[in-house]
PDB file of C-alpha atoms in Angstrom:
ATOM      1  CA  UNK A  61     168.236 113.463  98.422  1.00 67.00           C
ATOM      2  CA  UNK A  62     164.428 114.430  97.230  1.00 72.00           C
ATOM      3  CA  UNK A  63     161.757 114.653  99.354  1.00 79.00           C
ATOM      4  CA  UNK A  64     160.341 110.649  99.571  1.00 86.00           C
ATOM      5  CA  UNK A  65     159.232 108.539 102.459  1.00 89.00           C
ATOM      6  CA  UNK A  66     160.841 106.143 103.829  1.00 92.00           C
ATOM      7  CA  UNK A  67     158.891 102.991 102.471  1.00 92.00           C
ATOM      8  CA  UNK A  68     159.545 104.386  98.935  1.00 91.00           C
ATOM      9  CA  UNK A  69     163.467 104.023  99.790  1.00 94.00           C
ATOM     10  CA  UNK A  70     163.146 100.705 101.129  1.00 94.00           C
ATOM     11  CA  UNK A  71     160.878  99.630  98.239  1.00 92.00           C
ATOM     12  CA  UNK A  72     163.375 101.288  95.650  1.00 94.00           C
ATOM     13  CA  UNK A  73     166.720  99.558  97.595  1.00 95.00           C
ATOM     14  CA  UNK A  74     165.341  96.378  96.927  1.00 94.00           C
ATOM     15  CA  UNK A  75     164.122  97.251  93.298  1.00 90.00           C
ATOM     16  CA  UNK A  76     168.102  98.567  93.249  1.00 93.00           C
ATOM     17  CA  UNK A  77     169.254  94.482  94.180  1.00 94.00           C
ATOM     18  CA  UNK A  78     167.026  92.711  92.019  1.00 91.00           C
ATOM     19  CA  UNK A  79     167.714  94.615  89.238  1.00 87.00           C
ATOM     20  CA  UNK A  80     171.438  94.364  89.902  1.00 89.00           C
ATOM     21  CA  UNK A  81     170.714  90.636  89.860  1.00 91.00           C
ATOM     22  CA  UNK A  82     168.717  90.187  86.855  1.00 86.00           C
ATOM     23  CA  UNK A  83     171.344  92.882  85.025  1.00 83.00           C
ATOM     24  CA  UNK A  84     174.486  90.381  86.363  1.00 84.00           C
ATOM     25  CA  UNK A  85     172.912  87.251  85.138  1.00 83.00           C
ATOM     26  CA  UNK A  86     171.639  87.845  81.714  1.00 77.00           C
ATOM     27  CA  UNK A  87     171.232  91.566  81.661  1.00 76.00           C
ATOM     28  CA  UNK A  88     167.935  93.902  81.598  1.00 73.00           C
ATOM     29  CA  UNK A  89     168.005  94.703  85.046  1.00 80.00           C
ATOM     30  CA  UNK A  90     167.310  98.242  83.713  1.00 76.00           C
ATOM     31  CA  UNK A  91     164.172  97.385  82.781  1.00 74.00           C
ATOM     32  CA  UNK A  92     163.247  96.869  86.725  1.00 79.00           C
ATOM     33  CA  UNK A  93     165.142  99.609  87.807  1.00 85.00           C
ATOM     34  CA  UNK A  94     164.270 102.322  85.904  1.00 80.00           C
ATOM     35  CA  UNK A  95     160.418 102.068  85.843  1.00 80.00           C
ATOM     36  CA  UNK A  96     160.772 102.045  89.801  1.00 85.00           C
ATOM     37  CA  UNK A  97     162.483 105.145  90.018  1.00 88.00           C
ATOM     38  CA  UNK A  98     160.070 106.153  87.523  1.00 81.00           C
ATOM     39  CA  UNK A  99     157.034 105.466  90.276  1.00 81.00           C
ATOM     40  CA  UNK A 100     159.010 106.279  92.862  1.00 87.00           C
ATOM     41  CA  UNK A 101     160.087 109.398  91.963  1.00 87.00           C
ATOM     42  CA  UNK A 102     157.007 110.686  89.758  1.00 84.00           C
ATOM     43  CA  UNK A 103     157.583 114.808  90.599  1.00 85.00           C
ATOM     44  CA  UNK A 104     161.592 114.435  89.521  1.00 85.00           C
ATOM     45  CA  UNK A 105     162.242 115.274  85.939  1.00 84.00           C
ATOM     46  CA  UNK A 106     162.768 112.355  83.825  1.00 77.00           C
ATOM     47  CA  UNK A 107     166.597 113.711  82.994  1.00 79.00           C
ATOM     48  CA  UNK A 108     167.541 113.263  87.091  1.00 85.00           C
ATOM     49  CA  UNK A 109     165.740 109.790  86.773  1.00 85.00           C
ATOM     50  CA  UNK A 110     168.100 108.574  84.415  1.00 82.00           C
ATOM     51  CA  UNK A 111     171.100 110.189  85.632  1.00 85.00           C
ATOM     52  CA  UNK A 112     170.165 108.876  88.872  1.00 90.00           C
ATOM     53  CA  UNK A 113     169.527 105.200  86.752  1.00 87.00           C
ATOM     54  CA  UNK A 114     173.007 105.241  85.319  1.00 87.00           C
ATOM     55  CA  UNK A 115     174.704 106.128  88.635  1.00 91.00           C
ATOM     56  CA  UNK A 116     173.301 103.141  90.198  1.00 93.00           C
ATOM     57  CA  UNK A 117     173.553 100.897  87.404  1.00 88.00           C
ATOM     58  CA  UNK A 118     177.381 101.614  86.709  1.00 89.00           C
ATOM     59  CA  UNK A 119     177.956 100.058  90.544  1.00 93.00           C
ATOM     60  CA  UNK A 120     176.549  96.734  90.192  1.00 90.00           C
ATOM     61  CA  UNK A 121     177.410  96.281  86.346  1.00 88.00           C
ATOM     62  CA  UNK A 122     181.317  96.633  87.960  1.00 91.00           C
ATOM     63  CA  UNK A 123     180.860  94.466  90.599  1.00 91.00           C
ATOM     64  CA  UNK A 124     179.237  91.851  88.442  1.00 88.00           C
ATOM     65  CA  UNK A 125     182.067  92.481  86.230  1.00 88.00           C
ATOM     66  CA  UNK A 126     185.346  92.358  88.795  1.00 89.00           C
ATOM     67  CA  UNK A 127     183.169  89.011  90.053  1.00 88.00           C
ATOM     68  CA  UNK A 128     182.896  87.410  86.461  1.00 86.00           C
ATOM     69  CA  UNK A 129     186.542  88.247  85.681  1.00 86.00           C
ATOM     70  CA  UNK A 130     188.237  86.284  88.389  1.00 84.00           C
ATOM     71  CA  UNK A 131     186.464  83.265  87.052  1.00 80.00           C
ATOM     72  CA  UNK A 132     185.257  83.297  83.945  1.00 77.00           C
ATOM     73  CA  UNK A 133     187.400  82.951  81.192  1.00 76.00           C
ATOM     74  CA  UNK A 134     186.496  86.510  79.898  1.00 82.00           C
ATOM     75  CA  UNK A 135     189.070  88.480  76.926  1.00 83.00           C
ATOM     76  CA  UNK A 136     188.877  91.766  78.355  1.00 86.00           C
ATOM     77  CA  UNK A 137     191.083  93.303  75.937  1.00 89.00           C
ATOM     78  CA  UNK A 138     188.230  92.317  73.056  1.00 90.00           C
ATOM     79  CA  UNK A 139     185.527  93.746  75.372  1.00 91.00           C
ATOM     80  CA  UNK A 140     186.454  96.842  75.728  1.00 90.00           C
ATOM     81  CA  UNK A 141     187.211  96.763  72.042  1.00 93.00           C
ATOM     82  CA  UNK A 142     183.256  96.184  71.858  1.00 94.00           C
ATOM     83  CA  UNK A 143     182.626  98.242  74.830  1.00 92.00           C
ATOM     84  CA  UNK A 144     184.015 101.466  73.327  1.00 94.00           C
ATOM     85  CA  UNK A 145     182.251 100.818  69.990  1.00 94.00           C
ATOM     86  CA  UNK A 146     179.161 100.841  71.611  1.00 91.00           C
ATOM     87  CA  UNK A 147     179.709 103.891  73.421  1.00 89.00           C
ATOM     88  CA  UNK A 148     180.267 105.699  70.224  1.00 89.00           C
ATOM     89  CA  UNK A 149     177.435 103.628  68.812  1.00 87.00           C
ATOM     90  CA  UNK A 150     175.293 104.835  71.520  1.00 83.00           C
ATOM     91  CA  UNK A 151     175.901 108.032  71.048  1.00 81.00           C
ATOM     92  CA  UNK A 152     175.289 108.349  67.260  1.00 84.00           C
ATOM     93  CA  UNK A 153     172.078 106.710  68.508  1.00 79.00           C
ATOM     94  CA  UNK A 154     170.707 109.187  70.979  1.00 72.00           C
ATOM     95  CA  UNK A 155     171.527 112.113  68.346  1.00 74.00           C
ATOM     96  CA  UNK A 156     168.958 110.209  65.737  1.00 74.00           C
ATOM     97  CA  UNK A 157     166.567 109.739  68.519  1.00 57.00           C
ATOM     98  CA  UNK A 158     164.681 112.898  68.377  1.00 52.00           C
ATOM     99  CA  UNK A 159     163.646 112.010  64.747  1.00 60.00           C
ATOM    100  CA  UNK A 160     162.693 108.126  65.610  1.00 58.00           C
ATOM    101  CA  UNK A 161     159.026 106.827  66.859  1.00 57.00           C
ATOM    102  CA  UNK A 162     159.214 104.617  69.282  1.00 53.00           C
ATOM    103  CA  UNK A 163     155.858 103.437  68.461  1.00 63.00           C
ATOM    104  CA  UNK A 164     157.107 101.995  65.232  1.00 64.00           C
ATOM    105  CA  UNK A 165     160.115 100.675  66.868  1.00 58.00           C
ATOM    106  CA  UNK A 166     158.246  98.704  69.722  1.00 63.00           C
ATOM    107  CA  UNK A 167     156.751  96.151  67.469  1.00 75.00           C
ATOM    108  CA  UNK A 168     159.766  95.858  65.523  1.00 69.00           C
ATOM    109  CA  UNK A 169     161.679  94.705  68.630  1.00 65.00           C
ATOM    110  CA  UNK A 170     159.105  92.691  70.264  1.00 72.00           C
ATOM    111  CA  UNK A 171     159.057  90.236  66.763  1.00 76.00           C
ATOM    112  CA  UNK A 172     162.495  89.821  67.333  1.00 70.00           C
ATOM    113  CA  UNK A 173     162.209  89.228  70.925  1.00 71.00           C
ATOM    114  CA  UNK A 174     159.623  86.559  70.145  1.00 79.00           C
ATOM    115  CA  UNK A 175     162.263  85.137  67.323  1.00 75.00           C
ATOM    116  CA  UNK A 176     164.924  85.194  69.839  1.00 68.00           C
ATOM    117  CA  UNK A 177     162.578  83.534  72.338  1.00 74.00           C
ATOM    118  CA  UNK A 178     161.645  80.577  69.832  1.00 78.00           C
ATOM    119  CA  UNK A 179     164.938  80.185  68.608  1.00 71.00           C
ATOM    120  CA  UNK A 180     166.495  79.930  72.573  1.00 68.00           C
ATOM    121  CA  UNK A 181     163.578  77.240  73.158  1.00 76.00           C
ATOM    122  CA  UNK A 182     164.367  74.879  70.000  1.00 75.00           C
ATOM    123  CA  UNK A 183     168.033  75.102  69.936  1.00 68.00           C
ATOM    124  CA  UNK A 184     168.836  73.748  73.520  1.00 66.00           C
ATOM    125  CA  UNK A 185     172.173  73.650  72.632  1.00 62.00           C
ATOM    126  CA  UNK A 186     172.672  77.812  72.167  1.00 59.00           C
ATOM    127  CA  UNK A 187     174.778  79.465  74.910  1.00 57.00           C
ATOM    128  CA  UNK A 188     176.221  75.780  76.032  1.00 62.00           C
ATOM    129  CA  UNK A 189     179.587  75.681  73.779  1.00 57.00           C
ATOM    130  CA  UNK A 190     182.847  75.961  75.529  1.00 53.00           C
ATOM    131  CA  UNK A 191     184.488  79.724  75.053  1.00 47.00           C
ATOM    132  CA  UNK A 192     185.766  80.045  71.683  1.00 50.00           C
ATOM    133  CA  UNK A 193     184.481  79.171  68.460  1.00 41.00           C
ATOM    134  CA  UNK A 194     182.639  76.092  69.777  1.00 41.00           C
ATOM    135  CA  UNK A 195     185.465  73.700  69.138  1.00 38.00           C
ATOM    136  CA  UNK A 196     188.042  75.034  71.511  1.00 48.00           C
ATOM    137  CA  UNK A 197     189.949  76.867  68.658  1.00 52.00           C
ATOM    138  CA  UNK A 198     190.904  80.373  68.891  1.00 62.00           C
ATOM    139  CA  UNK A 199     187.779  82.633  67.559  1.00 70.00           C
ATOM    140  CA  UNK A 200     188.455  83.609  63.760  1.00 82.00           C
ATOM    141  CA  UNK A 201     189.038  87.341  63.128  1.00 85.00           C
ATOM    142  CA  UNK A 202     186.208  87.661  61.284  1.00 88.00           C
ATOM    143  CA  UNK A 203     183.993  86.921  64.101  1.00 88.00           C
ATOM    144  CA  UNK A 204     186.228  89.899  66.595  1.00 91.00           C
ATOM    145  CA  UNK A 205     185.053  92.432  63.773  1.00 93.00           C
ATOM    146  CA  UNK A 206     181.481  91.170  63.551  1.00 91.00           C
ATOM    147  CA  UNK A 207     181.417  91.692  67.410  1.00 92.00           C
ATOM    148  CA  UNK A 208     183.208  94.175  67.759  1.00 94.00           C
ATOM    149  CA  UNK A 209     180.994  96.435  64.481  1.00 94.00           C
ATOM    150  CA  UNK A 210     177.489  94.830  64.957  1.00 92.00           C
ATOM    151  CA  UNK A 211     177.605  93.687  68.857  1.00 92.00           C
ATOM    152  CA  UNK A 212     178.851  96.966  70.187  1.00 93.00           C
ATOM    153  CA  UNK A 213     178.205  99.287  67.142  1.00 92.00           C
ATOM    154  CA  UNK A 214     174.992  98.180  66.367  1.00 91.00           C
ATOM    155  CA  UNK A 215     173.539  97.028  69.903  1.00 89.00           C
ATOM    156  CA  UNK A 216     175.085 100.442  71.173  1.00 85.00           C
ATOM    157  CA  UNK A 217     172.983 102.115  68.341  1.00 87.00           C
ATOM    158  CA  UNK A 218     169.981 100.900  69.772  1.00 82.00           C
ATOM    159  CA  UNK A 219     170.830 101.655  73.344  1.00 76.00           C
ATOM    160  CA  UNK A 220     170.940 105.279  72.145  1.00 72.00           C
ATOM    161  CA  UNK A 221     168.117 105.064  69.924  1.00 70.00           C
ATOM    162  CA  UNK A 222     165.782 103.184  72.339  1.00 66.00           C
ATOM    163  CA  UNK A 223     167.115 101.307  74.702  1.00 64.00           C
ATOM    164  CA  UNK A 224     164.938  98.559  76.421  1.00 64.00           C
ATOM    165  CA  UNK A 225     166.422  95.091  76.434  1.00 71.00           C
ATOM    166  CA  UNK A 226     170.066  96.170  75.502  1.00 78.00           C
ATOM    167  CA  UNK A 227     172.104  93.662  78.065  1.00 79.00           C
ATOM    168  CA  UNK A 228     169.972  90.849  77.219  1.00 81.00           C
ATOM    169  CA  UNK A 229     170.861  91.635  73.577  1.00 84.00           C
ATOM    170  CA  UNK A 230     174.609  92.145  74.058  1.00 89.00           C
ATOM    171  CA  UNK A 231     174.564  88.785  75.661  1.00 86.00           C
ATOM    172  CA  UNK A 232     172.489  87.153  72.941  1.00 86.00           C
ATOM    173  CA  UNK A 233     174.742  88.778  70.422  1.00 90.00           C
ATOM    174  CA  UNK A 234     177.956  88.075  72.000  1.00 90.00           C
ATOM    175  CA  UNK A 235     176.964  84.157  72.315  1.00 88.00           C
ATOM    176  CA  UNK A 236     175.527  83.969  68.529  1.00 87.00           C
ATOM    177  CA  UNK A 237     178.651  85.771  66.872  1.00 91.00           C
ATOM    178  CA  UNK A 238     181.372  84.499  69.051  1.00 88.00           C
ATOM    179  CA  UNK A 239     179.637  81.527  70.164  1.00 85.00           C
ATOM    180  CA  UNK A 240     180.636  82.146  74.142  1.00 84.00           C
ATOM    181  CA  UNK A 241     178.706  79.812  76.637  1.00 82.00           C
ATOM    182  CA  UNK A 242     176.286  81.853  77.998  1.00 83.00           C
ATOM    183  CA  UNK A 243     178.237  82.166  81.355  1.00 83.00           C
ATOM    184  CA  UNK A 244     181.167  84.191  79.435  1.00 85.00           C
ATOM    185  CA  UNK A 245     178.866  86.008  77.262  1.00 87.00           C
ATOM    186  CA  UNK A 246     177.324  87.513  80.553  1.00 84.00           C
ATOM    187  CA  UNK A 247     180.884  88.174  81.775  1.00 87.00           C
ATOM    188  CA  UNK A 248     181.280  90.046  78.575  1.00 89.00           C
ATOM    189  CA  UNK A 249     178.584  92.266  78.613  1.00 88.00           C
ATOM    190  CA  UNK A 250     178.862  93.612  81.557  1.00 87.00           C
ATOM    191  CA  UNK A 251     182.050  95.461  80.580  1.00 89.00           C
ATOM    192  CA  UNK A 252     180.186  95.803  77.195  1.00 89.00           C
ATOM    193  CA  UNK A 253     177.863  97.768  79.926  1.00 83.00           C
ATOM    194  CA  UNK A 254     180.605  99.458  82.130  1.00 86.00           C
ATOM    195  CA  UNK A 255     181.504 101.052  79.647  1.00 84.00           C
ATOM    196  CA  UNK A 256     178.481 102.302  78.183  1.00 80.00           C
ATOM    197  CA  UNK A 257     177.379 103.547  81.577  1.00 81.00           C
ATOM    198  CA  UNK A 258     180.654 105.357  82.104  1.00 84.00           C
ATOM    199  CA  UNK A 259     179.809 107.497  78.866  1.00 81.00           C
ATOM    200  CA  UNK A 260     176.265 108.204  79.666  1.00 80.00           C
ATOM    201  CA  UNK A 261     177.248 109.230  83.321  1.00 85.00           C
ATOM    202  CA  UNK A 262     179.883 111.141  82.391  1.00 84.00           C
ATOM    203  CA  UNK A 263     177.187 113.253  80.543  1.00 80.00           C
ATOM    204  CA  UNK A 264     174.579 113.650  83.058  1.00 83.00           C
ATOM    205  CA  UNK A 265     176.971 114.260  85.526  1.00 86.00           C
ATOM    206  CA  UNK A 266     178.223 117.300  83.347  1.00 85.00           C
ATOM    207  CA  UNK A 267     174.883 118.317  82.769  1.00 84.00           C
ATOM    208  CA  UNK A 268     174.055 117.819  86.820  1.00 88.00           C
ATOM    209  CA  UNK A 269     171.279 115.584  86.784  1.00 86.00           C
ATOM    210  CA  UNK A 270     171.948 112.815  89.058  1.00 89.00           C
ATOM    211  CA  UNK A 271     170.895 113.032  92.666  1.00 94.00           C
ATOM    212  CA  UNK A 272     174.077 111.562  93.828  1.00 95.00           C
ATOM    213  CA  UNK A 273     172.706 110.918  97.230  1.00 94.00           C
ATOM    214  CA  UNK A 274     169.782 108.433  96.851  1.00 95.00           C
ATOM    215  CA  UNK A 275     172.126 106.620  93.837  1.00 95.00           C
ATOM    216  CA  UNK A 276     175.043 105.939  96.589  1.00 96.00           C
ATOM    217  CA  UNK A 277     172.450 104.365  99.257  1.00 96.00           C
ATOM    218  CA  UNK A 278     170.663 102.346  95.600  1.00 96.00           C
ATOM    219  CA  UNK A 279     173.990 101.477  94.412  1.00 96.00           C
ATOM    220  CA  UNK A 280     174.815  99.793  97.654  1.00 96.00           C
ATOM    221  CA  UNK A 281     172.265  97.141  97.410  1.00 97.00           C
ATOM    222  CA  UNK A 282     172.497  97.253  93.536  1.00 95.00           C
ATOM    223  CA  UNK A 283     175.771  96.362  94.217  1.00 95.00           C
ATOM    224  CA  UNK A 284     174.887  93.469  96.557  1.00 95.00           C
ATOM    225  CA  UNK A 285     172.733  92.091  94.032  1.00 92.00           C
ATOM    226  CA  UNK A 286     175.022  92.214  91.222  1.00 90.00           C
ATOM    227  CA  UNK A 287     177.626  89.999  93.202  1.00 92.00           C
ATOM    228  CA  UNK A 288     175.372  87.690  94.070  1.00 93.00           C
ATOM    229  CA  UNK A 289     173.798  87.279  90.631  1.00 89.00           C
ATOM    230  CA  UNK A 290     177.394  86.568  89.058  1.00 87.00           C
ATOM    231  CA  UNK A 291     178.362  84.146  91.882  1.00 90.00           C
ATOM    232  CA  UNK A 292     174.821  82.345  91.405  1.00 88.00           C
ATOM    233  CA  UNK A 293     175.139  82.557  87.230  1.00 84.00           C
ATOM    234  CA  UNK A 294     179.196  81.031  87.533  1.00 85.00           C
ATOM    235  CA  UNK A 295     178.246  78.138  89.792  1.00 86.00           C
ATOM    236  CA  UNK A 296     174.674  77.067  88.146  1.00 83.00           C
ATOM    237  CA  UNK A 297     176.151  77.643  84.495  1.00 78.00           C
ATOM    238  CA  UNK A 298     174.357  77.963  81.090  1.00 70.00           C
ATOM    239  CA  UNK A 299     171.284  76.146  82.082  1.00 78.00           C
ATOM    240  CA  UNK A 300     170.634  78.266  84.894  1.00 80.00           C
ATOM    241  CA  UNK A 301     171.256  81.617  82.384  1.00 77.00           C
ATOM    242  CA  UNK A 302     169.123  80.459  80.249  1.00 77.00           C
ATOM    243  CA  UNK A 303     166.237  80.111  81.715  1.00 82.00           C
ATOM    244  CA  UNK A 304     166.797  83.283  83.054  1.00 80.00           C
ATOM    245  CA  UNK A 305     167.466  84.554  79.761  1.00 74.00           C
ATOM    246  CA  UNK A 306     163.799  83.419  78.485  1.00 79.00           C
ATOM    247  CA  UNK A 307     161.953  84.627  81.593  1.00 83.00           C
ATOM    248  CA  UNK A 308     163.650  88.701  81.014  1.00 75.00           C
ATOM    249  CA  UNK A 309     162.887  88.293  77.274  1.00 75.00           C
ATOM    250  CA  UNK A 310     159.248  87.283  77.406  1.00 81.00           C
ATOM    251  CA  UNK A 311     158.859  90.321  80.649  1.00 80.00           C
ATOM    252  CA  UNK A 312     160.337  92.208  77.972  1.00 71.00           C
ATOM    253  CA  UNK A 313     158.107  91.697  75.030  1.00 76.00           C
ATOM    254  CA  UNK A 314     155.171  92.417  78.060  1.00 81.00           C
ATOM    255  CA  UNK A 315     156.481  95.252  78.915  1.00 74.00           C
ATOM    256  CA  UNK A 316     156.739  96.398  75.203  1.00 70.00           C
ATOM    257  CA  UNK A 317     153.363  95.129  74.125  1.00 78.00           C
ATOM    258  CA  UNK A 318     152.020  97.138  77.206  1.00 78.00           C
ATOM    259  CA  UNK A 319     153.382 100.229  76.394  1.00 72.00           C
ATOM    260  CA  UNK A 320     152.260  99.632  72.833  1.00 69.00           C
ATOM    261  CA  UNK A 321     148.659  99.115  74.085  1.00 79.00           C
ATOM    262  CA  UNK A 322     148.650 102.639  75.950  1.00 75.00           C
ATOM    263  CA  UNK A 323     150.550 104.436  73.389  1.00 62.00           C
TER     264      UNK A 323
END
């Protein structure tokens, strides 16, 4: 456990729960969690930060999951499908990474954050269809591979790459491609993520930097707020998600635009 008081604990439990909430509902909780360890652990080198991230994260994502799963009607054969091409999709991404601004990317991805954002707003109807194609017929094969290649492959890629945003894309994917309610499509993605997070902690962990201590006591009340994000999104529905949904992806084009600013 490092050396921090015991209102930074406190303060970085209950970043732990929200983010576990925000990650089970729509995804992005990541984008709470990290920059709090970030503050909270300014002296720790950024390599233990996100070891310590992905420990944490990995706890919540499979509670979410294991509480989707016993009500949602989730295919979790096809997701792991997804999940494992994003792994390897995330991986190809981190080795380009080095070679990649991200000062050119972060305008790229906040125009189609905004695009995203518009398109949410004047199609009411996105994210409302029952599971399946929309008309209660099996989805086409065609659409399995599209996930399956550009949901996991390509939304993996960018997790390597980058990074920001990447469950709130995997459920915006997942929804446009297989046309999922948004309920399922959050299901989805958070074996999409367990997967993911498996990889990457399987790494860090090999390469030692996770301070397994202060992740266990996080993951605890990650894990709290993961389970009650997926009981909240299963009982409130679609409309519920996607407001949610809007309010992560305009925090994330701030957050983007900010870092832009002091780049």
């Amino acid at each position: 456990m490092p050396d921090i008081t015991l209102t930074t604990l406190i303060l970085l439990c209950l970043a732990a729960a929200a983010a576990g909430w925000i990650d089970a509902v729509v995804g992005g909780g990541g984008l709470l969690l990290l920059p709090a360890l970030l503050l909270g652990l300014p002296h720790v080198p950024a390599a233990h930060v996100l070891g310590t991230n992905k420990a944490v994260a990995i706890v919540g994502t499979s509670g979410a999951a294991v509480t989707f799963l016993r009500k949602a009607p989730v295919r979790v054969g096809l997701a792991v499908r997804i999940g494992l091409m994003a792994l390897a999709g995330s991986m190809t991404g981190a080795f380009f990474a080095a070679g990649i601004s991200s000062e050119v990317l972060r305008p790229v991805i906040m125009v189609v954050l905004l695009g995203v954002a518009a398109f949410v707003m004047l199609r009411p109807s996105f994210g409302t269809a029952a599971a399946g194609d929309g008309t209660g017929r099996p989805v086409a094969r065609a659409r399995i591979i599209t996930a399956i290649v550009l949901v996991g492959g390509g939304i993996g890629f960018y997790d390597g790459l980058f990074g920001p945003g990447t469950g709130t894309f995997l459920v915006l994917g997942l929804t446009a491609v297989l046309h999922l309610d948004l309920v399922t499509a959050s299901a989805t993605a958070k074996i999409v993520n367990v997967c993911t997070n498996a990889g990457a902690l399987a790494m860090f962990a090999y390469q030692g930097t996770v301070l397994w201590q202060l992740a266990a006591v996080m993951a605890v009340f990650n894990l709290a707020g993961g389970m009650i994000g997926a009981r909240m999104a299963l009982s409130r529905g679609s409309g519920f998600v996607r407001a949610v949904l809007l309010t992560v992806v305009f925090s994330l084009v701030a957050k983007l635009g900010f870092d832009q600013w002091n780049a």
